[in-house]
Coordinates of C-alpha atoms in Angstrom, one line a residue:
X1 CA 95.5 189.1 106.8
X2 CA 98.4 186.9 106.8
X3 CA 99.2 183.4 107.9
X4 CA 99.9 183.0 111.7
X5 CA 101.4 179.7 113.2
X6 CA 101.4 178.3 116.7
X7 CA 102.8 175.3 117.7
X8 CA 101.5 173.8 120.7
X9 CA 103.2 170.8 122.7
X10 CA 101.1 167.7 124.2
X11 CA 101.4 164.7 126.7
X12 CA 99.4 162.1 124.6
X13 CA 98.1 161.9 120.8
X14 CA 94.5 162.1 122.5
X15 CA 95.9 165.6 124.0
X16 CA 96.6 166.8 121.0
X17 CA 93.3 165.7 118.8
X18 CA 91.4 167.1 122.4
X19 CA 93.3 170.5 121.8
X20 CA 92.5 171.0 118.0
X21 CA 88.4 170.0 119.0
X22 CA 88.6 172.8 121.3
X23 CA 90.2 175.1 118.8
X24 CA 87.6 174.2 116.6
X25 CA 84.8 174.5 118.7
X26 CA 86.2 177.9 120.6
X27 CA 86.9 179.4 116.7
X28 CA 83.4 179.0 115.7
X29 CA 82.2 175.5 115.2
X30 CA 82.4 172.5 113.5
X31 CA 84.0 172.2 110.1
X32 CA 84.6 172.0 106.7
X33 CA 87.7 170.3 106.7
X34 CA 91.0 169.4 109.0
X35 CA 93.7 167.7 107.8
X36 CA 96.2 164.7 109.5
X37 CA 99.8 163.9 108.8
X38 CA 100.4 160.5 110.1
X39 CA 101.6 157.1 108.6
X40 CA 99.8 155.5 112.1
X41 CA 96.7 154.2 111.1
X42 CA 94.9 154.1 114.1
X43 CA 96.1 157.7 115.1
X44 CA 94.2 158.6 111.5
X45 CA 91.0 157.1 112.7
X46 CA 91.0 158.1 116.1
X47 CA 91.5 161.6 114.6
X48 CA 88.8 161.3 111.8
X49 CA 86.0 159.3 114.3
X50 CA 86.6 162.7 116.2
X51 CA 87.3 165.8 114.6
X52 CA 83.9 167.9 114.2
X53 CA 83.9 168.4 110.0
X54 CA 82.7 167.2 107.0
X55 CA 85.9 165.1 105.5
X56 CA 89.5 164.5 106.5
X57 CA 92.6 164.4 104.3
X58 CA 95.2 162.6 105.2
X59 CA 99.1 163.3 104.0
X60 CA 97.9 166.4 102.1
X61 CA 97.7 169.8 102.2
X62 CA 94.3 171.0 103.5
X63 CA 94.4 174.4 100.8
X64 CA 93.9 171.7 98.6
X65 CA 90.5 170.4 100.6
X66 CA 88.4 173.0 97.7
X67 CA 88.6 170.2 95.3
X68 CA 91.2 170.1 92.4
X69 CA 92.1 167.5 90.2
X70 CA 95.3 166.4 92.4
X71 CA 92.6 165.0 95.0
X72 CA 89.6 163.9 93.2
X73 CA 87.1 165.5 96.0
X74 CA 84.1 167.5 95.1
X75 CA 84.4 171.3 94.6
X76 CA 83.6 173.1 97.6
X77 CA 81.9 176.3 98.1
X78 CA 84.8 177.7 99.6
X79 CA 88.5 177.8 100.0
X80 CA 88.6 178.5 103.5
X81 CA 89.6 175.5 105.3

């Protein structure tokens, strides 16, 4: 296993939150945890009102989403986000 990146291009911001949906939904489902980097706020909620998982973090690392004290959020049962 290793990390693999793809970089995607889109028309619209609503293109591009349509496309990571799909990802999700065509890698197996909703979930746990997606992240956003964006200093637009209503980019950040159209992405959050969206996005099939449990939380969003905004302007952090998502590796992070498992809970340590640089975020305050809950342990989770897994690091897998």
């Amino acid at each position: 296993m290793g990390p693999v990146v793809i970089l995607k291009s889109y028309d619209t911001f609503e293109n591009a939150v349509d496309m990571a949906i799909r990802n999700m939904e065509e890698s197996g489902g909703i979930g746990h945890t997606a992240g956003i980097f964006s200093n637009d706020e209503a980019h950040v909620n159209y992405y959050a009102e969206r996005i099939p998982v449990a939380r969003v973090l905004v302007n952090q690392p998502t590796p992070d989403a498992w809970g340590p004290k640089t975020n305050c959020l809950s342990p989770a049962v897994s690091e897998g986000c």
